[in-house]
Short mmCIF file of C-alpha atoms in Angstrom, two decimals:
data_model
loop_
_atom_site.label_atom_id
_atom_site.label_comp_id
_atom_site.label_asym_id
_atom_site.label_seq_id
_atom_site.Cartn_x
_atom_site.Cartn_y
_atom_site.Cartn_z
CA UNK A 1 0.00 0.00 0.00
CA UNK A 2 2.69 2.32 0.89
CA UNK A 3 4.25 1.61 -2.45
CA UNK A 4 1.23 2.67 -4.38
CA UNK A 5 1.20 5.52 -2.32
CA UNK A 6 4.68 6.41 -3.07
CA UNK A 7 4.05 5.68 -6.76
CA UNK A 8 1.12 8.53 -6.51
CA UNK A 9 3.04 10.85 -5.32
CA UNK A 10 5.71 10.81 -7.68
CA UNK A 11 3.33 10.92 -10.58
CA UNK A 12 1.91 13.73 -9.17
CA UNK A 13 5.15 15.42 -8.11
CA UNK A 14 6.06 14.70 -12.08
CA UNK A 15 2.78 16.11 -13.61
CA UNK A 16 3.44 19.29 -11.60
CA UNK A 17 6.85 19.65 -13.13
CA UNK A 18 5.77 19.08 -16.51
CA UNK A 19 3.18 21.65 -15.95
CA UNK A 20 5.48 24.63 -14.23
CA UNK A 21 8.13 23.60 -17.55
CA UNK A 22 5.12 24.09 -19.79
CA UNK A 23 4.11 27.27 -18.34
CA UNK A 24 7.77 28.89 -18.25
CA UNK A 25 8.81 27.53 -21.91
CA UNK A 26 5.55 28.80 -23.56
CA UNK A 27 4.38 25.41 -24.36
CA UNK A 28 7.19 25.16 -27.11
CA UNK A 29 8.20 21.66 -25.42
CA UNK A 30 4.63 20.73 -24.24
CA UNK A 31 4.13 16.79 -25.02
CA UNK A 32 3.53 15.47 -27.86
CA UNK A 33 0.72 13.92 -26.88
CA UNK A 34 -1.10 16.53 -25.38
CA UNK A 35 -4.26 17.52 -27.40
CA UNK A 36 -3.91 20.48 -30.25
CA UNK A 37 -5.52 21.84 -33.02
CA UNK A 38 -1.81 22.64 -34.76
CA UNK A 39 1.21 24.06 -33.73
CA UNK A 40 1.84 26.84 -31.10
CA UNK A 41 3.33 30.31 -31.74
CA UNK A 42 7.21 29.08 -30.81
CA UNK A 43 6.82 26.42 -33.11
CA UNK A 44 6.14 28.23 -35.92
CA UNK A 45 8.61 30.58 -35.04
CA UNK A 46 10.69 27.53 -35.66
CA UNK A 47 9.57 26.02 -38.73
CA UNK A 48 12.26 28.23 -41.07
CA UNK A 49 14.80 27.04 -38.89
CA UNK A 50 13.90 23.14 -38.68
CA UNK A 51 13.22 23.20 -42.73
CA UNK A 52 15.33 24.97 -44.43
CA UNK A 53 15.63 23.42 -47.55
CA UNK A 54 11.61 24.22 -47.34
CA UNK A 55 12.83 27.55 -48.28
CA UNK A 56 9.65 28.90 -45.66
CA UNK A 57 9.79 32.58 -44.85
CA UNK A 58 7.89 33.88 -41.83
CA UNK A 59 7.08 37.73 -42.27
CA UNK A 60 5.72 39.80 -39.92
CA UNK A 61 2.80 41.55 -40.83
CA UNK A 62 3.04 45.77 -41.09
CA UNK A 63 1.49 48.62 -42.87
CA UNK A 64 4.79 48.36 -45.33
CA UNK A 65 3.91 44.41 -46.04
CA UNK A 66 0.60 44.99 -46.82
CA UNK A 67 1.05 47.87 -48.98
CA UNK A 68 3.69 45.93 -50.74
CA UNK A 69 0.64 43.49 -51.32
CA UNK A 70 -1.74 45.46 -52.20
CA UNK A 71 0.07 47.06 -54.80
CA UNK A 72 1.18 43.57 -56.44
CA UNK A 73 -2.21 42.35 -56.27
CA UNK A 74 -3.75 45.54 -57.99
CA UNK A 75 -5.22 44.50 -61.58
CA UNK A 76 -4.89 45.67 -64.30
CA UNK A 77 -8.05 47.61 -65.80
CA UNK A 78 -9.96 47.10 -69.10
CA UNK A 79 -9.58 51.01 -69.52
CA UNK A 80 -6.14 50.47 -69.29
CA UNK A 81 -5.35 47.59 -71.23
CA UNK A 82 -7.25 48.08 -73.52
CA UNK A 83 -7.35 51.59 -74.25
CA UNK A 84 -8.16 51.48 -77.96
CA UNK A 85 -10.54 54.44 -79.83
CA UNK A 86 -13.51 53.18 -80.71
CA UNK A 87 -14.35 52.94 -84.52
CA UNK A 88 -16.17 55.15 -86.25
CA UNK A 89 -19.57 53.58 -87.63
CA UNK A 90 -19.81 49.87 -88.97
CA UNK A 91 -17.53 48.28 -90.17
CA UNK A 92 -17.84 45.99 -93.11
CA UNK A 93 -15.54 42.99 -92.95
CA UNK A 94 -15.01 39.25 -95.46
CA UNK A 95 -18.55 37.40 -94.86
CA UNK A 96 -20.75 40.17 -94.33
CA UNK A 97 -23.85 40.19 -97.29
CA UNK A 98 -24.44 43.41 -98.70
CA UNK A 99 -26.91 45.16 -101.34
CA UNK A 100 -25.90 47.61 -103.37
CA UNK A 101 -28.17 50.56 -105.31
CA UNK A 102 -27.70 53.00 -108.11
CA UNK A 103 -29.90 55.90 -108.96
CA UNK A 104 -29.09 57.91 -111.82
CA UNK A 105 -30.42 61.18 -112.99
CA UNK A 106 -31.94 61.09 -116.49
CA UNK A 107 -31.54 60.55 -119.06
CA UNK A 108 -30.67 57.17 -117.68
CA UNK A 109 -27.76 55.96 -119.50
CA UNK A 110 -25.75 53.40 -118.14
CA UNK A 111 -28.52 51.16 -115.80
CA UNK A 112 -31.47 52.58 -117.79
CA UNK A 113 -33.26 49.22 -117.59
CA UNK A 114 -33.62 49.84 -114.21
CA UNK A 115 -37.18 49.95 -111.93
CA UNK A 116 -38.47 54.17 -111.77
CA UNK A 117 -38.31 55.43 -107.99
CA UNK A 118 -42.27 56.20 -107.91
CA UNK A 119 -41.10 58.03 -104.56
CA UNK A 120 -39.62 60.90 -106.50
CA UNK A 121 -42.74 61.50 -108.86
CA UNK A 122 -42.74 61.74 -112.77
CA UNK A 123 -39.75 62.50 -115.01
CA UNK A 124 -37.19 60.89 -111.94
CA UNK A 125 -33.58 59.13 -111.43
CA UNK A 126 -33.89 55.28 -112.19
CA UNK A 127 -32.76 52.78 -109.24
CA UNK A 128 -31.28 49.75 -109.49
CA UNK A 129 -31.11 47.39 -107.11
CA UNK A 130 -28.15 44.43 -107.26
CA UNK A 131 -28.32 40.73 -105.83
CA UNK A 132 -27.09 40.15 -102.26
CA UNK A 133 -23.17 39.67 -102.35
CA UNK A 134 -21.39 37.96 -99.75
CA UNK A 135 -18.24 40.42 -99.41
CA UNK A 136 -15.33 37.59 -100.73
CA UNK A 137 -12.47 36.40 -98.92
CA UNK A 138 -9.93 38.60 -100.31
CA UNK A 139 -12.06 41.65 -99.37
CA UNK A 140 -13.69 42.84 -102.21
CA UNK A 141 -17.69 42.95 -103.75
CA UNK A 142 -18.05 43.25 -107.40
CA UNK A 143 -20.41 46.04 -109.06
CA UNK A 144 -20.62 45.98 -112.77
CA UNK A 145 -19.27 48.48 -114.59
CA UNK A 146 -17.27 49.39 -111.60
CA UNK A 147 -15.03 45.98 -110.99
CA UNK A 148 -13.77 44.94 -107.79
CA UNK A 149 -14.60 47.01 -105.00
CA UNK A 150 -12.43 46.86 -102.03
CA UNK A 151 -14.76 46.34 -98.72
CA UNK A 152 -13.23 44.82 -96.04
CA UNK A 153 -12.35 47.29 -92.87
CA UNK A 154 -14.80 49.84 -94.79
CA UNK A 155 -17.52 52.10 -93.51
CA UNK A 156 -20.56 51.43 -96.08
CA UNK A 157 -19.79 54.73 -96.61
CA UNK A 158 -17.06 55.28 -98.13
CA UNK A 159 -17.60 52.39 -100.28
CA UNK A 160 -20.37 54.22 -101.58
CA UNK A 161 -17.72 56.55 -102.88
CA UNK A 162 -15.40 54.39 -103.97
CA UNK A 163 -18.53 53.27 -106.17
CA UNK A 164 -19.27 56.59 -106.97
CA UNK A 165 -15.71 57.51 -107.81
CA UNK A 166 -15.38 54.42 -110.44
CA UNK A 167 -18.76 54.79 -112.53
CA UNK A 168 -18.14 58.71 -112.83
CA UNK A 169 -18.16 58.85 -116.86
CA UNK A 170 -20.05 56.26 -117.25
CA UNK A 171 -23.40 56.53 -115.55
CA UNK A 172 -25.12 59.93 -115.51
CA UNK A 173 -24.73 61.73 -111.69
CA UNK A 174 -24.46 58.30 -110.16
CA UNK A 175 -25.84 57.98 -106.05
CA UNK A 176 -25.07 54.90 -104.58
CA UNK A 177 -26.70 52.98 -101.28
CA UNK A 178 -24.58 50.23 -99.46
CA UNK A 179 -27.10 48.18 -96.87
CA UNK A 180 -25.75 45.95 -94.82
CA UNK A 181 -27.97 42.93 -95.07
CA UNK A 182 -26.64 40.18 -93.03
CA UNK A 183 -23.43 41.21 -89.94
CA UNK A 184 -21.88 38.00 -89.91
CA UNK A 185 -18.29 39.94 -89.09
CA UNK A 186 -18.79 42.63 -86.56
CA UNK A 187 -20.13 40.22 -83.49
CA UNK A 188 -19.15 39.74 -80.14
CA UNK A 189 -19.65 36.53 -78.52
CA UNK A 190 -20.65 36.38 -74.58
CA UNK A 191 -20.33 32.74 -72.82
CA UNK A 192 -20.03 31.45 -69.15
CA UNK A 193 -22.48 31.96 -66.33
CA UNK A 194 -24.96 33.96 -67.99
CA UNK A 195 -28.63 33.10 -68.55
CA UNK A 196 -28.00 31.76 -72.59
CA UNK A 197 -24.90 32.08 -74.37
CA UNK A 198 -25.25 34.56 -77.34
CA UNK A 199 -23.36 36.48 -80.47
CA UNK A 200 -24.25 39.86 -79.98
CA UNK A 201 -24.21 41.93 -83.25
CA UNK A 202 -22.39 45.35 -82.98
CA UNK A 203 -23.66 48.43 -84.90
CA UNK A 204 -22.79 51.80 -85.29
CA UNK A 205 -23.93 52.80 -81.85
CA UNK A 206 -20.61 51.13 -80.12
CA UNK A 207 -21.87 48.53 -77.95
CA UNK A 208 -19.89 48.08 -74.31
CA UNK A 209 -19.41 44.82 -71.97
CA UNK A 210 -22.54 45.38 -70.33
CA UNK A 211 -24.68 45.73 -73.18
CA UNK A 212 -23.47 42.09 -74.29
CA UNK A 213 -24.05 40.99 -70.64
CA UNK A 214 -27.55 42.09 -70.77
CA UNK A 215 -27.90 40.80 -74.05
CA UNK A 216 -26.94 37.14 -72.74
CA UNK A 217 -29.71 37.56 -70.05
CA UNK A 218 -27.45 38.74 -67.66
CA UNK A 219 -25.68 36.63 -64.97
CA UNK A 220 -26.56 33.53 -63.31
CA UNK A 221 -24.95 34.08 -59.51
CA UNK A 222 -24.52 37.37 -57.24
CA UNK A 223 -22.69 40.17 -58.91
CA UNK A 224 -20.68 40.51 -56.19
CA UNK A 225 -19.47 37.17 -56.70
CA UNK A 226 -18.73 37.04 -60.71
CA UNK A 227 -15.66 37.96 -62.96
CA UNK A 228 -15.81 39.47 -66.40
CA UNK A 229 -12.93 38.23 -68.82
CA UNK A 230 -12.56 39.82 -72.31
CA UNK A 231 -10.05 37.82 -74.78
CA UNK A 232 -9.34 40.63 -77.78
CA UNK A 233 -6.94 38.74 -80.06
CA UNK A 234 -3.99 37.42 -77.78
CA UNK A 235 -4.90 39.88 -75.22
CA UNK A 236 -6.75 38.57 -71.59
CA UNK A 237 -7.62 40.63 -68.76
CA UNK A 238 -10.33 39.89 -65.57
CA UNK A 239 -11.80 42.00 -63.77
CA UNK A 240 -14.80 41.75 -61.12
CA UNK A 241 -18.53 42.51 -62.21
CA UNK A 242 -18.68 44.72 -59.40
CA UNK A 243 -15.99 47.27 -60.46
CA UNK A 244 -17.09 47.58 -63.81
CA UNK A 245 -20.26 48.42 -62.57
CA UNK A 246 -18.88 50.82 -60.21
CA UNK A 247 -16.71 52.74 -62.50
CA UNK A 248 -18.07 53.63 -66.02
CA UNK A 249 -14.67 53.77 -67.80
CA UNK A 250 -14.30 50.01 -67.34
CA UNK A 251 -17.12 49.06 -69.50
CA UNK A 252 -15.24 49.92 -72.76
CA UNK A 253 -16.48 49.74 -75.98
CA UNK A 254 -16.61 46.39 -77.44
CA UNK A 255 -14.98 45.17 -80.70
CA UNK A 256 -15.37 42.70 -83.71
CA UNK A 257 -14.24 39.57 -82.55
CA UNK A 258 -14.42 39.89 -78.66
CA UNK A 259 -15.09 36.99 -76.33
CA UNK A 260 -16.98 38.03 -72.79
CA UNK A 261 -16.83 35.24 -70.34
CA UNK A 262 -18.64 35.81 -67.24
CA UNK A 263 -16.85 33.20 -64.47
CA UNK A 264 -18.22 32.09 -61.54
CA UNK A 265 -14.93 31.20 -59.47
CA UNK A 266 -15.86 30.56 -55.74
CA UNK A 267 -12.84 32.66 -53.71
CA UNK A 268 -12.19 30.46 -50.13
CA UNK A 269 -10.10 30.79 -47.39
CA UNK A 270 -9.76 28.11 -44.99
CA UNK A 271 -10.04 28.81 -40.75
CA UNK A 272 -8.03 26.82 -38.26
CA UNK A 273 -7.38 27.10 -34.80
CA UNK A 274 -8.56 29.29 -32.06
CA UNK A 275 -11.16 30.81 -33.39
CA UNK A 276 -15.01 31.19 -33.69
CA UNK A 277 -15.81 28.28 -36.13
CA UNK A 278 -13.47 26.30 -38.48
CA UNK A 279 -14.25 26.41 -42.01
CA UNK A 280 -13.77 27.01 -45.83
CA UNK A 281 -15.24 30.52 -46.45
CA UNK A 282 -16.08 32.04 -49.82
CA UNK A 283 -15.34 35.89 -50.25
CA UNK A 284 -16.15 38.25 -53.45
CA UNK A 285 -14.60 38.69 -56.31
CA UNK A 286 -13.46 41.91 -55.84
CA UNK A 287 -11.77 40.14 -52.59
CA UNK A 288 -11.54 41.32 -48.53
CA UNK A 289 -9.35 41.99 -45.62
CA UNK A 290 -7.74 39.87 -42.76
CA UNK A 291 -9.89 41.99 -40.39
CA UNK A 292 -12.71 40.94 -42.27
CA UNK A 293 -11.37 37.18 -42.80
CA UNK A 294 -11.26 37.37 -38.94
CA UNK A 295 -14.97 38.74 -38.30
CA UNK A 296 -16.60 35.83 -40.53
CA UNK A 297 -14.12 33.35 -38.68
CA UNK A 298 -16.13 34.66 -35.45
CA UNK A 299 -13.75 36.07 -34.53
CA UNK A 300 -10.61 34.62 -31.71
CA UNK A 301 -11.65 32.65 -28.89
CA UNK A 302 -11.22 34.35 -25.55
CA UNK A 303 -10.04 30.73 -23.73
CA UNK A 304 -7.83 29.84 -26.21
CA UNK A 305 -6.31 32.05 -28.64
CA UNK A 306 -2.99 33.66 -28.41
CA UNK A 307 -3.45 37.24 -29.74
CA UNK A 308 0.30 36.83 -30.84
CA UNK A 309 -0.19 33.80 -32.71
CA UNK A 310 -2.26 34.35 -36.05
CA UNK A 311 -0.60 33.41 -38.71
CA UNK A 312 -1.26 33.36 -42.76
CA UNK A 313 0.07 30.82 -44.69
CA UNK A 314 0.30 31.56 -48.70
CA UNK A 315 1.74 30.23 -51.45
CA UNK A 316 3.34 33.76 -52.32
CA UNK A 317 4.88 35.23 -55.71
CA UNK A 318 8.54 36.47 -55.55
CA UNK A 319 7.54 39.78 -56.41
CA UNK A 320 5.14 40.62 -53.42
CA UNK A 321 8.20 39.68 -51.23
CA UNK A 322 11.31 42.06 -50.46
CA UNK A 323 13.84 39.06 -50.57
CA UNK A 324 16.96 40.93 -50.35
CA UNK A 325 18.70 39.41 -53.15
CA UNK A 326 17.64 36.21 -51.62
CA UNK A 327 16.67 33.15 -53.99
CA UNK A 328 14.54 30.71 -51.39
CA UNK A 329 13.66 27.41 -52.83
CA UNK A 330 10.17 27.58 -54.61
CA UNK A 331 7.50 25.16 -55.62
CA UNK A 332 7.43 24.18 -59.18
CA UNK A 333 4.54 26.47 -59.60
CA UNK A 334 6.99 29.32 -59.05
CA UNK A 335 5.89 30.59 -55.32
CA UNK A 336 7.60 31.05 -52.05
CA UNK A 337 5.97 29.55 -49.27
CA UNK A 338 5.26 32.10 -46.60
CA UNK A 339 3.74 32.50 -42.71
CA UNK A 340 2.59 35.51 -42.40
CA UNK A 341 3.01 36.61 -38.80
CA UNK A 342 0.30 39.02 -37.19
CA UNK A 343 0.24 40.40 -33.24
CA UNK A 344 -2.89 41.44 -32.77
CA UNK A 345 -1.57 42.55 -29.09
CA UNK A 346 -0.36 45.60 -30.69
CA UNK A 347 -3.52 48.19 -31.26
CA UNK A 348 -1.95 49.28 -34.50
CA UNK A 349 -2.60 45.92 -35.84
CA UNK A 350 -5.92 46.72 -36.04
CA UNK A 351 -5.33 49.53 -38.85
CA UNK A 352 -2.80 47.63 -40.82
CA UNK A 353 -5.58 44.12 -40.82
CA UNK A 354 -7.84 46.60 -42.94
CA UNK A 355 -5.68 46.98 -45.76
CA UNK A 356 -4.28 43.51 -45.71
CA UNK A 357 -5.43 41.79 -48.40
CA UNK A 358 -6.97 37.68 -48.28
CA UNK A 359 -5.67 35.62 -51.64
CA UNK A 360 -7.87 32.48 -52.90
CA UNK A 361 -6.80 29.16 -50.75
CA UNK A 362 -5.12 31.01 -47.73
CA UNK A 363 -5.05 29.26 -44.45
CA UNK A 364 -5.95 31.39 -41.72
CA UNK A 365 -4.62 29.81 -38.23
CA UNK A 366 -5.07 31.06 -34.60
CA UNK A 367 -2.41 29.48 -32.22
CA UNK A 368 -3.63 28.19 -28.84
CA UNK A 369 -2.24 30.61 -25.70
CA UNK A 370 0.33 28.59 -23.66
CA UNK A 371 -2.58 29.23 -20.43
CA UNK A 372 -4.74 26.93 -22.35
CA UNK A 373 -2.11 24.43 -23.25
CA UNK A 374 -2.04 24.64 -19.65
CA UNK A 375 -5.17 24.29 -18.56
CA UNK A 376 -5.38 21.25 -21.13
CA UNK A 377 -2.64 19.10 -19.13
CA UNK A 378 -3.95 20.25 -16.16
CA UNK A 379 -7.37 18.95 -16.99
CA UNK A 380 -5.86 15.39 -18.06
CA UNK A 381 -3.81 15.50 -14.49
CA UNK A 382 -6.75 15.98 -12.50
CA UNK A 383 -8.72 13.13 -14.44
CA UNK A 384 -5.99 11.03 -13.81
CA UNK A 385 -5.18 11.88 -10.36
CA UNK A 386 -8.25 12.17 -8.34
CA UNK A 387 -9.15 8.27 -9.59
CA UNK A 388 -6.14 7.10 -8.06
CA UNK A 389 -6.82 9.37 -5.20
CA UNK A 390 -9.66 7.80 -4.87
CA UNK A 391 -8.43 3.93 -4.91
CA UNK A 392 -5.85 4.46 -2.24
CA UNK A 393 -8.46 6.52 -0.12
CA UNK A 394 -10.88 3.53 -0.12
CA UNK A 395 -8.26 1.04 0.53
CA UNK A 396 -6.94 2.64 3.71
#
């Protein structure tokens, strides 16, 4: 009996030690085995150290990081990328079907044969009217008398002139109509999450990105939660519903030959740790803050979390970082893996969490405080303890 007793005593004396060498060390040498939702704040201090060849950087987070950020992850906008004048009037390009007509004043020489224009009353110009023509490959349209008209990149204008210019001589004060009977050139074609999938003829007006939105039956999910991508030749640029409707100069004028994709891509961080729920959240498109991040995490819990311990971890590109001539290893994707270190002890945190921006597939992670890894071992000592207690109590 005195044996067991003994035995008690010393477990006890050695839980207490563990617990007073957890408490001064900051739980960086707490057991293994003691219950955790991930690693502490001194052991992710240490991660850079224990894995180098990991090539893992931990920054800590200030108002020069997160400007630094902020200014890498600015966009590019459709005003400026693609800052090209709209054209003047339609545009007649290889495929379009035309139809041509010639009045002339009389006497009607050259087309006398044609119908009279009852319109303009007795003793009038003659009009004739030529077959639909599909403008060719090489460009052209073919009026008689007048040969191969050049058409493609033309204003029906100023083929009208060019039609003009050729029969002068030949028929008497010649007036020429171009009609444009079929577009099947000047189109822009609008796919993704939209209502039905369209090719939006463009006309002399100048038609913009929302105009071929609404003409696709607008979009399928939240605004707030869709990208617009326009594809002009090799050119590609994204940009969030939202802030082209916010800012007029973004929705440009469209051309010939434009794709508008509207993309649904659900944005997600993932929550871990000490903190109001753990999850995968979606944000918008146009994207959020850690202070927000933190507010739709619920927030840190009071029990657990270590104010000093939140930490970001990103798959980062080299040019958000200020390496220092520094080449750390990288994934074959071409990023630096990166903890990003945040003390929200320090009140100026607060300011510098507004501006600092959330990327698609962060993990957001809360530390435990080294009181609760405490309180944890202390919880599994007393468990422990008082049924042994109890044993050599009852066999006294």
């Amino acid at each position: 009996m005195k044996l067991l007793q003994n035995g008690c005593r010393q477990f006890i004396t050695c839980c207490a030690a563990t617990a007073i060498t957890i408490t001064l060390t900051g739980c960086a040498n707490s057991p293994s085995w003691l219950p955790s939702s991930g690693p502490n704040y001194a052991q992710v201090q240490e991660v850079a150290k224990a894995q180098p060849g990991a090539g893992i950087q931990i920054i800590d987070v200030n108002d020069t990081v997160a400007r630094k950020l902020l200014a890498n992850q600015k966009q590019s906008l459709f005003s400026e990328k693609f800052n090209v004048p709209a054209q003047a009037g339609y545009v007649i390009g290889a495929g379009d079907v035309i139809e041509v007509s010639i009045w002339e004043a009389p006497p009607a020489a050259l087309f006398g044969g044609g119908a009279i224009d009852a319109r303009s009353g007795p003793a009038t110009t003659r009009v004739t009217t030529f077959p639909e023509q599909m403008v060719s490959s090489e460009g052209t349209i073919n009026i008689p008398f007048a040969g191969q008209i050049a058409a493609n990149g033309l204003s029906p204008q100023k083929i009208e002139a060019e039609i003009v210019r050729r029969l002068k001589g030949k028929a008497n004060q010649p007036q020429v109509l171009v009609r444009v009977i079929h577009n099947n050139t000047a189109n822009v074609t609008v796919v993704g999450e939209v209502t039905a999938s369209t090719r939006m003829p463009l006309t002399a007006r100048g038609e913009r990105l929302l105009d071929a939105l609404a003409a696709a039956g607008g979009v399928r999910q939240p605004v707030n939660k869709m990208t617009l991508q326009l594809t002009r030749g090799e050119q590609v640029q994204a940009l969030p519903l939202d802030t082209i409707i916010r800012d007029p100069k973004q929705n440009i004028v469209l051309q010939p030959g434009d794709v508008v994709t509207s993309l649904f891509q659900p944005l997600s961080f993932t929550v871990l740790g000490a903190t109001g729920k753990n999850d995968e959240m979606n944000f918008e498109a146009q994207g959020i803050s850690l202070a927000q991040a933190l507010a739709r995490a619920g927030g840190l819990q009071d029990a657990r979390a270590d104010a000093q311990g939140v930490f970001i971890f990103r798959f980062e590109s080299p040019a958000a970082l200020d390496l220092g001539g520094k080449t750390p290893a990288m994934t074959p994707e071409g990023k630096i893996p990166v903890i990003y270190r945040v003390d929200l002890k320090d009140p100026a945190t607060f300011f510098v969490a507004q501006s600092f921006p959330i990327q698609n597939k962060d993990v957001l992670y809360v530390s435990n405080a080294p009181a609760a890894e405490l309180q944890k071992f202390l919880n599994i000592v007393v468990s422990t303890v008082y049924p042994i207690a109890n044993v050599i109590n009852m066999t006294k």
